[in-house]
Tab-separated table of C-alpha atoms in Angstrom:
chain	number	residue	atom	x	y	z
A	1	UNK	CA	10.476	-20.156	-19.606
A	2	UNK	CA	11.318	-19.381	-23.170
A	3	UNK	CA	7.452	-19.480	-23.765
A	4	UNK	CA	6.246	-16.615	-21.811
A	5	UNK	CA	6.137	-14.125	-23.715
A	6	UNK	CA	4.502	-15.439	-26.600
A	7	UNK	CA	1.203	-15.463	-24.188
A	8	UNK	CA	1.049	-14.281	-20.989
A	9	UNK	CA	0.614	-9.897	-20.864
A	10	UNK	CA	2.520	-9.015	-17.564
A	11	UNK	CA	1.216	-6.209	-15.161
A	12	UNK	CA	3.288	-2.590	-15.343
A	13	UNK	CA	6.493	-4.506	-17.399
A	14	UNK	CA	8.076	-3.510	-20.409
A	15	UNK	CA	8.069	-6.808	-22.957
A	16	UNK	CA	10.235	-6.087	-25.403
A	17	UNK	CA	13.141	-5.888	-23.073
A	18	UNK	CA	12.644	-10.091	-22.577
A	19	UNK	CA	12.831	-10.607	-26.113
A	20	UNK	CA	16.147	-11.301	-26.001
A	21	UNK	CA	16.302	-12.937	-22.237
A	22	UNK	CA	14.637	-15.592	-20.356
A	23	UNK	CA	11.768	-14.459	-17.926
A	24	UNK	CA	12.008	-14.447	-14.381
A	25	UNK	CA	9.952	-17.727	-12.632
A	26	UNK	CA	9.290	-17.538	-10.031
A	27	UNK	CA	8.169	-20.838	-9.108
A	28	UNK	CA	8.053	-22.168	-5.761
A	29	UNK	CA	8.386	-20.244	-1.631
A	30	UNK	CA	8.720	-21.394	1.466
A	31	UNK	CA	8.876	-18.719	4.614
A	32	UNK	CA	10.903	-15.790	3.652
A	33	UNK	CA	12.179	-16.758	0.317
A	34	UNK	CA	11.369	-18.624	-2.869
A	35	UNK	CA	12.918	-19.668	-6.099
A	36	UNK	CA	12.938	-19.948	-9.548
A	37	UNK	CA	12.451	-22.424	-12.179
A	38	UNK	CA	16.269	-22.969	-12.449
A	39	UNK	CA	16.324	-23.937	-8.513
A	40	UNK	CA	17.742	-20.659	-7.451
A	41	UNK	CA	16.956	-19.035	-4.289
A	42	UNK	CA	15.647	-15.910	-3.301
A	43	UNK	CA	14.595	-13.130	-0.395
A	44	UNK	CA	11.182	-11.894	-0.755
A	45	UNK	CA	11.957	-8.523	0.827
A	46	UNK	CA	8.479	-6.760	-0.637
A	47	UNK	CA	6.027	-10.059	0.153
A	48	UNK	CA	5.096	-10.709	-3.177
A	49	UNK	CA	4.034	-7.427	-3.232
A	50	UNK	CA	3.639	-5.916	0.228
A	51	UNK	CA	1.084	-8.820	-0.364
A	52	UNK	CA	2.407	-12.264	1.601
A	53	UNK	CA	2.418	-11.323	5.349
A	54	UNK	CA	2.337	-14.664	6.788
A	55	UNK	CA	5.099	-15.744	4.801
A	56	UNK	CA	4.683	-18.796	1.780
A	57	UNK	CA	4.298	-22.035	1.916
A	58	UNK	CA	1.550	-21.505	4.973
A	59	UNK	CA	-0.558	-25.336	4.020
A	60	UNK	CA	-3.704	-24.000	6.484
A	61	UNK	CA	-3.665	-21.691	4.509
A	62	UNK	CA	-4.181	-23.772	1.350
A	63	UNK	CA	-6.061	-26.691	3.164
A	64	UNK	CA	-8.569	-23.176	4.486
A	65	UNK	CA	-9.259	-22.814	0.499
A	66	UNK	CA	-9.757	-26.542	-0.312
A	67	UNK	CA	-12.280	-27.259	2.070
A	68	UNK	CA	-14.046	-24.460	1.177
A	69	UNK	CA	-14.066	-24.507	-2.684
A	70	UNK	CA	-15.477	-28.599	-1.710
A	71	UNK	CA	-18.856	-26.756	0.731
A	72	UNK	CA	-19.411	-24.262	-1.165
A	73	UNK	CA	-17.116	-22.619	-3.895
A	74	UNK	CA	-18.709	-19.576	-5.334
A	75	UNK	CA	-21.958	-17.365	-4.016
A	76	UNK	CA	-22.368	-13.793	-4.296
A	77	UNK	CA	-23.119	-11.528	-1.515
A	78	UNK	CA	-25.970	-9.493	-4.090
A	79	UNK	CA	-28.696	-9.650	-1.373
A	80	UNK	CA	-27.222	-12.989	-0.649
A	81	UNK	CA	-24.373	-13.977	2.146
A	82	UNK	CA	-22.563	-17.042	3.076
A	83	UNK	CA	-21.554	-17.676	6.129
A	84	UNK	CA	-17.291	-16.987	5.395
A	85	UNK	CA	-18.607	-13.841	4.548
A	86	UNK	CA	-21.063	-12.995	7.784
A	87	UNK	CA	-18.064	-14.981	10.069
A	88	UNK	CA	-15.125	-12.153	8.557
A	89	UNK	CA	-17.068	-9.274	8.645
A	90	UNK	CA	-17.151	-10.051	12.248
A	91	UNK	CA	-13.942	-10.368	13.218
A	92	UNK	CA	-12.985	-7.474	10.793
A	93	UNK	CA	-14.739	-4.925	12.496
A	94	UNK	CA	-13.689	-6.215	16.127
A	95	UNK	CA	-10.408	-5.562	14.609
A	96	UNK	CA	-10.856	-1.306	13.031
A	97	UNK	CA	-10.970	1.672	15.760
A	98	UNK	CA	-14.265	3.251	16.915
A	99	UNK	CA	-17.567	2.905	14.295
A	100	UNK	CA	-16.418	0.803	11.349
A	101	UNK	CA	-17.858	-1.664	11.256
A	102	UNK	CA	-19.894	-2.339	7.927
A	103	UNK	CA	-17.130	-4.656	5.757
A	104	UNK	CA	-17.832	-3.079	2.397
A	105	UNK	CA	-15.931	-6.473	0.587
A	106	UNK	CA	-14.290	-7.079	-3.754
A	107	UNK	CA	-11.564	-8.815	-5.346
A	108	UNK	CA	-8.683	-6.288	-4.514
A	109	UNK	CA	-7.343	-2.544	-3.395
A	110	UNK	CA	-8.422	-0.910	-6.935
A	111	UNK	CA	-11.660	-1.865	-6.510
A	112	UNK	CA	-11.710	-0.747	-2.633
A	113	UNK	CA	-10.883	1.881	-3.032
A	114	UNK	CA	-13.463	3.065	-6.280
A	115	UNK	CA	-16.354	1.787	-4.055
A	116	UNK	CA	-14.440	4.451	-1.210
A	117	UNK	CA	-14.948	7.080	-4.113
A	118	UNK	CA	-18.557	5.430	-4.460
A	119	UNK	CA	-19.811	5.758	-1.435
A	120	UNK	CA	-18.639	9.235	-0.762
A	121	UNK	CA	-20.729	10.371	-3.314
A	122	UNK	CA	-24.066	8.793	-3.096
A	123	UNK	CA	-23.995	8.908	1.238
A	124	UNK	CA	-24.018	12.951	0.428
A	125	UNK	CA	-26.220	13.144	-2.404
A	126	UNK	CA	-28.457	11.408	-0.151
A	127	UNK	CA	-27.846	13.242	2.940
A	128	UNK	CA	-28.578	16.210	1.473
A	129	UNK	CA	-25.333	17.459	0.021
A	130	UNK	CA	-25.842	16.945	-3.545
A	131	UNK	CA	-22.365	18.634	-5.174
A	132	UNK	CA	-19.641	17.156	-2.834
A	133	UNK	CA	-18.072	14.845	-5.109
A	134	UNK	CA	-14.044	15.608	-5.342
A	135	UNK	CA	-11.293	14.330	-4.301
A	136	UNK	CA	-8.221	14.842	-1.978
A	137	UNK	CA	-5.249	13.233	-1.854
A	138	UNK	CA	-1.656	13.360	-2.426
A	139	UNK	CA	1.200	13.795	-5.167
A	140	UNK	CA	2.877	10.705	-6.144
A	141	UNK	CA	0.208	8.493	-4.635
A	142	UNK	CA	-0.364	5.360	-5.779
A	143	UNK	CA	-4.277	4.039	-5.170
A	144	UNK	CA	-4.406	1.953	-7.741
A	145	UNK	CA	-5.511	1.301	-11.717
A	146	UNK	CA	-9.239	1.514	-12.197
A	147	UNK	CA	-9.877	4.771	-13.857
A	148	UNK	CA	-11.641	6.176	-10.402
A	149	UNK	CA	-8.678	4.773	-8.447
A	150	UNK	CA	-6.163	5.839	-10.762
A	151	UNK	CA	-7.674	9.945	-10.954
A	152	UNK	CA	-7.784	9.391	-7.394
A	153	UNK	CA	-3.566	8.814	-7.837
A	154	UNK	CA	-0.616	11.609	-7.776
A	155	UNK	CA	0.813	9.346	-10.817
A	156	UNK	CA	1.260	11.356	-13.966
A	157	UNK	CA	3.972	9.203	-15.458
A	158	UNK	CA	1.043	5.757	-15.093
A	159	UNK	CA	-1.840	7.969	-16.234
A	160	UNK	CA	-1.004	9.868	-19.857
A	161	UNK	CA	-2.545	6.872	-21.112
A	162	UNK	CA	-5.379	6.621	-20.414
A	163	UNK	CA	-6.796	10.721	-19.736
A	164	UNK	CA	-9.448	11.987	-20.042
A	165	UNK	CA	-9.685	10.532	-15.954
A	166	UNK	CA	-12.596	11.491	-13.430
A	167	UNK	CA	-12.943	14.339	-12.733
A	168	UNK	CA	-12.495	15.603	-9.559
A	169	UNK	CA	-9.200	14.305	-8.165
A	170	UNK	CA	-6.966	17.435	-6.659
A	171	UNK	CA	-3.752	16.409	-5.318
A	172	UNK	CA	-1.630	18.446	-2.974
A	173	UNK	CA	1.843	18.001	-0.902
A	174	UNK	CA	3.472	14.569	0.380
A	175	UNK	CA	5.439	14.071	3.861
A	176	UNK	CA	8.028	13.638	1.975
A	177	UNK	CA	10.409	15.328	4.927
A	178	UNK	CA	13.784	14.119	3.085
A	179	UNK	CA	12.627	17.215	0.917
A	180	UNK	CA	10.828	19.644	2.584
A	181	UNK	CA	10.042	22.375	0.392
A	182	UNK	CA	8.452	23.957	3.759
A	183	UNK	CA	9.918	23.730	8.070
A	184	UNK	CA	12.875	21.252	6.557
A	185	UNK	CA	14.403	21.680	10.450
A	186	UNK	CA	10.847	20.946	12.179
A	187	UNK	CA	9.467	17.440	12.124
A	188	UNK	CA	5.830	18.776	13.548
A	189	UNK	CA	5.878	22.177	11.561
A	190	UNK	CA	6.524	20.399	8.789
A	191	UNK	CA	3.090	18.065	9.480
A	192	UNK	CA	1.295	20.882	10.625
A	193	UNK	CA	2.125	22.634	7.096
A	194	UNK	CA	1.869	20.479	4.995
A	195	UNK	CA	-2.191	18.594	7.312
A	196	UNK	CA	-3.276	22.480	6.285
A	197	UNK	CA	-2.414	22.596	2.433
A	198	UNK	CA	-5.819	20.134	2.335
A	199	UNK	CA	-7.357	23.108	4.545
A	200	UNK	CA	-6.318	24.851	1.675
A	201	UNK	CA	-6.851	22.639	-1.335
A	202	UNK	CA	-10.998	22.316	0.218
A	203	UNK	CA	-10.844	26.037	0.554
A	204	UNK	CA	-9.638	26.678	-3.724
A	205	UNK	CA	-11.995	23.906	-4.524
A	206	UNK	CA	-15.170	25.259	-2.539
A	207	UNK	CA	-16.054	22.712	0.301
A	208	UNK	CA	-19.739	22.066	-0.492
A	209	UNK	CA	-17.813	20.665	-3.039
A	210	UNK	CA	-15.318	18.276	-1.588
A	211	UNK	CA	-16.270	14.402	-0.479
A	212	UNK	CA	-13.678	12.894	0.800
A	213	UNK	CA	-9.222	12.983	1.580
A	214	UNK	CA	-7.673	9.980	0.881
A	215	UNK	CA	-3.837	9.432	2.682
A	216	UNK	CA	-1.739	6.175	3.500
A	217	UNK	CA	-0.589	6.064	6.478
A	218	UNK	CA	2.640	5.396	5.040
A	219	UNK	CA	2.944	6.667	1.824
A	220	UNK	CA	4.271	3.566	-0.591
A	221	UNK	CA	4.667	5.227	-3.790
A	222	UNK	CA	8.628	8.002	-3.626
A	223	UNK	CA	9.445	5.700	-1.033
A	224	UNK	CA	8.296	5.206	2.549
A	225	UNK	CA	6.741	8.477	3.737
A	226	UNK	CA	5.251	8.239	7.163
A	227	UNK	CA	3.458	11.026	8.636
A	228	UNK	CA	5.039	14.146	10.737
A	229	UNK	CA	4.194	14.392	14.217
A	230	UNK	CA	0.841	15.878	14.561
A	231	UNK	CA	-0.217	15.176	10.707
A	232	UNK	CA	-3.245	13.385	11.307
A	233	UNK	CA	-4.828	14.817	13.663
A	234	UNK	CA	-3.881	17.613	12.476
A	235	UNK	CA	-5.713	16.238	8.889
A	236	UNK	CA	-8.798	14.907	11.062
A	237	UNK	CA	-9.182	18.946	12.592
A	238	UNK	CA	-9.999	19.826	8.640
A	239	UNK	CA	-11.683	17.221	7.418
A	240	UNK	CA	-14.414	17.302	10.184
A	241	UNK	CA	-14.684	21.364	9.638
A	242	UNK	CA	-15.218	21.709	6.439
A	243	UNK	CA	-17.169	17.527	6.433
A	244	UNK	CA	-14.990	15.817	4.198
A	245	UNK	CA	-14.451	11.917	4.859
A	246	UNK	CA	-11.062	10.551	5.919
A	247	UNK	CA	-10.224	7.638	3.843
A	248	UNK	CA	-7.645	5.813	5.264
A	249	UNK	CA	-6.377	3.826	2.165
A	250	UNK	CA	-4.551	1.025	4.160
A	251	UNK	CA	-4.151	-1.750	1.227
A	252	UNK	CA	-0.380	-1.581	1.856
A	253	UNK	CA	-0.346	-0.819	5.633
A	254	UNK	CA	-2.845	-2.962	7.316
A	255	UNK	CA	-2.844	-6.793	8.689
A	256	UNK	CA	0.917	-6.053	10.186
A	257	UNK	CA	2.388	-3.635	8.274
A	258	UNK	CA	3.095	-0.858	10.577
A	259	UNK	CA	3.424	-3.653	13.213
A	260	UNK	CA	-0.723	-2.731	14.058
A	261	UNK	CA	-3.882	-4.907	12.727
A	262	UNK	CA	-4.582	-1.538	11.583
A	263	UNK	CA	-2.131	2.023	10.410
A	264	UNK	CA	-4.183	4.521	11.392
A	265	UNK	CA	-4.328	2.294	15.250
A	266	UNK	CA	-0.948	2.695	14.369
A	267	UNK	CA	-0.177	6.379	14.218
A	268	UNK	CA	-4.007	7.103	16.709
A	269	UNK	CA	-6.264	9.142	14.006
A	270	UNK	CA	-9.714	7.666	13.427
A	271	UNK	CA	-11.039	7.758	9.452
A	272	UNK	CA	-14.102	7.293	7.698
A	273	UNK	CA	-13.641	4.459	5.440
A	274	UNK	CA	-10.321	2.346	5.530
A	275	UNK	CA	-9.596	0.326	2.686
A	276	UNK	CA	-7.973	-3.244	2.497
A	277	UNK	CA	-6.243	-6.355	0.901
A	278	UNK	CA	-3.450	-7.922	0.081
A	279	UNK	CA	-2.568	-8.647	3.665
A	280	UNK	CA	-5.819	-9.312	4.401
A	281	UNK	CA	-5.419	-13.824	2.998
A	282	UNK	CA	-1.588	-12.973	2.770
A	283	UNK	CA	-2.070	-13.479	-0.907
A	284	UNK	CA	-3.146	-17.130	-0.754
A	285	UNK	CA	-6.441	-15.408	-2.473
A	286	UNK	CA	-7.744	-12.776	-3.940
A	287	UNK	CA	-9.840	-10.475	-1.420
A	288	UNK	CA	-9.940	-6.712	-1.099
A	289	UNK	CA	-12.528	-4.795	1.128
A	290	UNK	CA	-13.779	-1.150	2.402
A	291	UNK	CA	-14.842	-0.807	5.677
A	292	UNK	CA	-16.896	2.281	6.874
A	293	UNK	CA	-18.451	3.809	10.053
A	294	UNK	CA	-22.038	2.601	10.827
A	295	UNK	CA	-22.174	6.349	9.811
A	296	UNK	CA	-22.531	6.373	6.403
A	297	UNK	CA	-24.222	3.620	5.708
A	298	UNK	CA	-27.196	4.950	8.220
A	299	UNK	CA	-28.601	6.242	4.443
A	300	UNK	CA	-29.158	3.613	2.897
A	301	UNK	CA	-30.774	1.116	5.864
A	302	UNK	CA	-34.403	2.947	4.939
A	303	UNK	CA	-37.220	0.389	3.477
A	304	UNK	CA	-35.695	1.335	-0.736
A	305	UNK	CA	-32.149	2.519	-0.005
A	306	UNK	CA	-29.428	0.531	-1.351
A	307	UNK	CA	-25.783	0.977	-2.640
A	308	UNK	CA	-25.739	0.410	-6.218
A	309	UNK	CA	-22.645	-1.502	-6.126
A	310	UNK	CA	-21.174	-4.809	-6.420
A	311	UNK	CA	-18.417	-6.624	-7.840
A	312	UNK	CA	-18.532	-10.636	-8.801
A	313	UNK	CA	-16.671	-12.397	-7.007
A	314	UNK	CA	-15.975	-10.119	-3.728
A	315	UNK	CA	-16.708	-11.901	-0.309
A	316	UNK	CA	-15.488	-14.907	-2.725
A	317	UNK	CA	-16.583	-17.495	0.174
A	318	UNK	CA	-12.799	-19.061	-0.548
A	319	UNK	CA	-10.849	-16.301	-0.341
A	320	UNK	CA	-12.984	-15.353	3.242
A	321	UNK	CA	-11.895	-18.446	4.299
A	322	UNK	CA	-9.052	-18.245	3.682
A	323	UNK	CA	-8.379	-14.737	5.409
A	324	UNK	CA	-9.976	-16.306	8.399
A	325	UNK	CA	-7.297	-19.092	8.454
A	326	UNK	CA	-4.591	-16.462	7.943
A	327	UNK	CA	-6.295	-14.391	11.353
A	328	UNK	CA	-5.551	-16.770	12.753
A	329	UNK	CA	-2.278	-17.953	11.602
A	330	UNK	CA	-1.942	-14.036	12.592
A	331	UNK	CA	-3.477	-14.166	16.193
A	332	UNK	CA	-1.497	-17.929	16.459
A	333	UNK	CA	2.028	-16.423	16.309
A	334	UNK	CA	1.249	-12.747	17.336
A	335	UNK	CA	2.785	-11.570	14.153
A	336	UNK	CA	1.408	-8.435	14.714
A	337	UNK	CA	3.628	-8.126	18.108
A	338	UNK	CA	6.387	-9.279	16.532
A	339	UNK	CA	6.711	-6.691	13.859
A	340	UNK	CA	6.546	-4.231	16.803
A	341	UNK	CA	8.997	-6.052	18.849
A	342	UNK	CA	11.460	-6.472	16.068
A	343	UNK	CA	10.811	-3.132	13.918
A	344	UNK	CA	14.100	-1.491	15.353
A	345	UNK	CA	16.542	-4.158	14.954
A	346	UNK	CA	15.005	-3.766	10.858
A	347	UNK	CA	15.192	-0.149	11.031
A	348	UNK	CA	19.135	-0.041	13.213
A	349	UNK	CA	19.906	-2.898	10.680
A	350	UNK	CA	19.134	-0.875	7.172
A	351	UNK	CA	21.067	2.267	9.402
A	352	UNK	CA	23.809	0.342	8.594
A	353	UNK	CA	23.990	1.086	5.199
A	354	UNK	CA	24.722	5.159	5.479
A	355	UNK	CA	27.942	4.166	5.637
A	356	UNK	CA	27.801	4.136	1.653
A	357	UNK	CA	28.191	8.108	-0.221
A	358	UNK	CA	25.384	6.570	-2.670
A	359	UNK	CA	22.276	6.169	0.494
A	360	UNK	CA	20.902	9.293	1.870
A	361	UNK	CA	17.716	8.293	3.365
A	362	UNK	CA	15.844	6.078	5.094
A	363	UNK	CA	12.814	5.774	6.357
A	364	UNK	CA	9.402	3.671	7.221
A	365	UNK	CA	8.154	2.582	9.885
A	366	UNK	CA	6.943	-1.328	10.857
A	367	UNK	CA	8.451	-4.020	8.344
A	368	UNK	CA	8.025	-1.351	5.129
A	369	UNK	CA	10.642	0.504	4.073
A	370	UNK	CA	12.472	2.958	1.716
A	371	UNK	CA	15.770	3.540	0.899
A	372	UNK	CA	16.387	6.772	-1.279
A	373	UNK	CA	19.332	6.725	-3.346
A	374	UNK	CA	21.321	9.948	-3.916
A	375	UNK	CA	24.547	11.846	-5.937
A	376	UNK	CA	25.191	13.723	-3.726
A	377	UNK	CA	24.745	13.107	0.431
A	378	UNK	CA	25.771	17.023	1.003
A	379	UNK	CA	23.360	18.416	-1.817
A	380	UNK	CA	20.591	16.018	-1.232
A	381	UNK	CA	20.829	15.962	-6.474
A	382	UNK	CA	18.927	13.385	-7.063
A	383	UNK	CA	19.399	11.820	-10.030
A	384	UNK	CA	18.342	12.919	-13.264
A	385	UNK	CA	16.026	11.589	-15.561
A	386	UNK	CA	18.381	9.522	-17.798
A	387	UNK	CA	20.977	8.559	-14.415
A	388	UNK	CA	17.745	6.637	-12.600
A	389	UNK	CA	17.301	4.949	-15.381
A	390	UNK	CA	20.556	3.862	-15.967
A	391	UNK	CA	21.293	2.976	-12.223
A	392	UNK	CA	17.369	1.587	-11.319
A	393	UNK	CA	16.336	-0.710	-14.572
A	394	UNK	CA	20.130	-0.239	-16.284
A	395	UNK	CA	21.754	-2.119	-13.142
A	396	UNK	CA	20.413	-2.367	-9.489
A	397	UNK	CA	17.177	-3.833	-10.916
A	398	UNK	CA	18.747	-7.168	-12.451
A	399	UNK	CA	21.950	-6.734	-9.778
A	400	UNK	CA	20.134	-7.760	-6.574
A	401	UNK	CA	18.346	-9.963	-8.333
A	402	UNK	CA	20.238	-11.741	-9.622
A	403	UNK	CA	22.495	-10.971	-5.580
A	404	UNK	CA	19.618	-13.061	-4.111
A	405	UNK	CA	17.039	-10.006	-2.812
A	406	UNK	CA	13.799	-9.235	-4.326
A	407	UNK	CA	12.670	-6.309	-4.122
A	408	UNK	CA	11.507	-2.753	-5.699
A	409	UNK	CA	13.801	-0.379	-7.877
A	410	UNK	CA	12.050	2.783	-8.393
A	411	UNK	CA	12.027	6.319	-9.427
A	412	UNK	CA	8.678	7.372	-8.911
A	413	UNK	CA	9.021	10.144	-7.253
A	414	UNK	CA	13.056	10.465	-6.455
A	415	UNK	CA	15.097	7.135	-6.478
A	416	UNK	CA	14.633	4.530	-3.626
A	417	UNK	CA	14.601	0.850	-3.078
A	418	UNK	CA	11.768	-0.879	-1.100
A	419	UNK	CA	11.634	-3.407	1.527
A	420	UNK	CA	8.715	-4.864	2.350
A	421	UNK	CA	9.398	-8.061	3.580
A	422	UNK	CA	7.108	-11.342	5.523
A	423	UNK	CA	6.051	-10.538	8.401
A	424	UNK	CA	7.885	-13.602	9.408
A	425	UNK	CA	11.090	-11.921	8.712
A	426	UNK	CA	14.239	-11.659	12.144
A	427	UNK	CA	17.626	-10.667	12.759
A	428	UNK	CA	18.516	-12.802	10.223
A	429	UNK	CA	17.242	-12.270	7.546
A	430	UNK	CA	17.177	-8.314	7.862
A	431	UNK	CA	21.035	-8.881	7.713
A	432	UNK	CA	20.829	-10.600	4.705
A	433	UNK	CA	19.259	-7.491	3.442
A	434	UNK	CA	21.340	-5.162	4.300
A	435	UNK	CA	24.783	-7.506	2.516
A	436	UNK	CA	22.882	-7.581	-0.522
A	437	UNK	CA	21.905	-4.022	-0.783
A	438	UNK	CA	25.931	-3.700	0.992
A	439	UNK	CA	27.456	-5.593	-2.438
A	440	UNK	CA	24.440	-3.725	-5.429
A	441	UNK	CA	25.024	-0.285	-3.592
A	442	UNK	CA	28.919	-0.499	-3.679
A	443	UNK	CA	28.833	-1.896	-7.181
A	444	UNK	CA	26.215	0.486	-8.391
A	445	UNK	CA	28.640	3.364	-6.848
A	446	UNK	CA	31.520	2.486	-8.989
A	447	UNK	CA	29.467	2.761	-12.596
A	448	UNK	CA	27.931	6.132	-11.956
């Protein structure tokens, strides 16, 4: 629409890029597809923003929202409860691993991460270890944009405008095996090394100062880094040894994205806190949550105890109703099982692209994949900053969209294309993704 740039300030958008052009405007969605204002159809290869797990056009979710709004549109969870929040908290607790039974609702992922850091600090203050306030996270990892979550984030390019940030956020190596600085021929040894880097960071900072480690099951930024074998087992050992909380940031990786309700279950580790959002409602209403173990709530169960934190719209009645309806869809259609049954086919279809000279690595799990682009497959030479700019923003982003595929061409790290389609996607959608990528990446190679 012509007036989209007059008043609308879009997120993470170079607004000047639309000064002489039209802003793409999406007006409708159905299943795995969306349509723009001109009626053009696109395969949603990113589920909106890793969000629309159940697919577009689910009328039962819209109806659940309308019904709840007609009964109780809003009431806060500040010293009060409402039925949908109670029911949803119970439903989530039944799906989480171990004793993660305490559900603190937010409106999104950044708020959930912020709440987790605050809880870690408050918990240790109340248990006699007030100096434990620092957090460890990985290079290039994205954990949110509020000031605390941004401090935990490992992406310098989106932080510099807002510094100084919250002190005490320490960074360690990520699990990008394709570019492993150590043990590049042995995934298990590399995983041990990467996990031990967390232990070494704790020792450098002083174990009595470190409160938590924040890790995504599959790291998003950089292009979908799965954990090497044994990585999370070793991280759990390290956290236990130093009395440090393990936070599994599953804003993307929960609700079926990796073929389980939670990524921690997929990889067999027990976190102390899970942060979640996005797919919990499949995007039909905003909702997030910090999910904590029973022991972390114990210091707040005294007569005057209180976790002095909250957000106005956390656990909104309409959002909770939508989440419950969303989980009914998950159960009725076994969307989590659908991902497990089809993930090998998705991987195999994407791996066909290995015959292209520009494709260096295809990595991920479930319905969550990154394709790293290279100048030389043999040496794994990547693109410099100017080349990456021209490749991704100068050509690929527009060309893929014009070809009918909505996905992410990103260079937070090395240049990658990221894919995370709705969990309803099947072979026909995998084939369509592969065919569009093949055509556009072939064109991109001729322009280098």
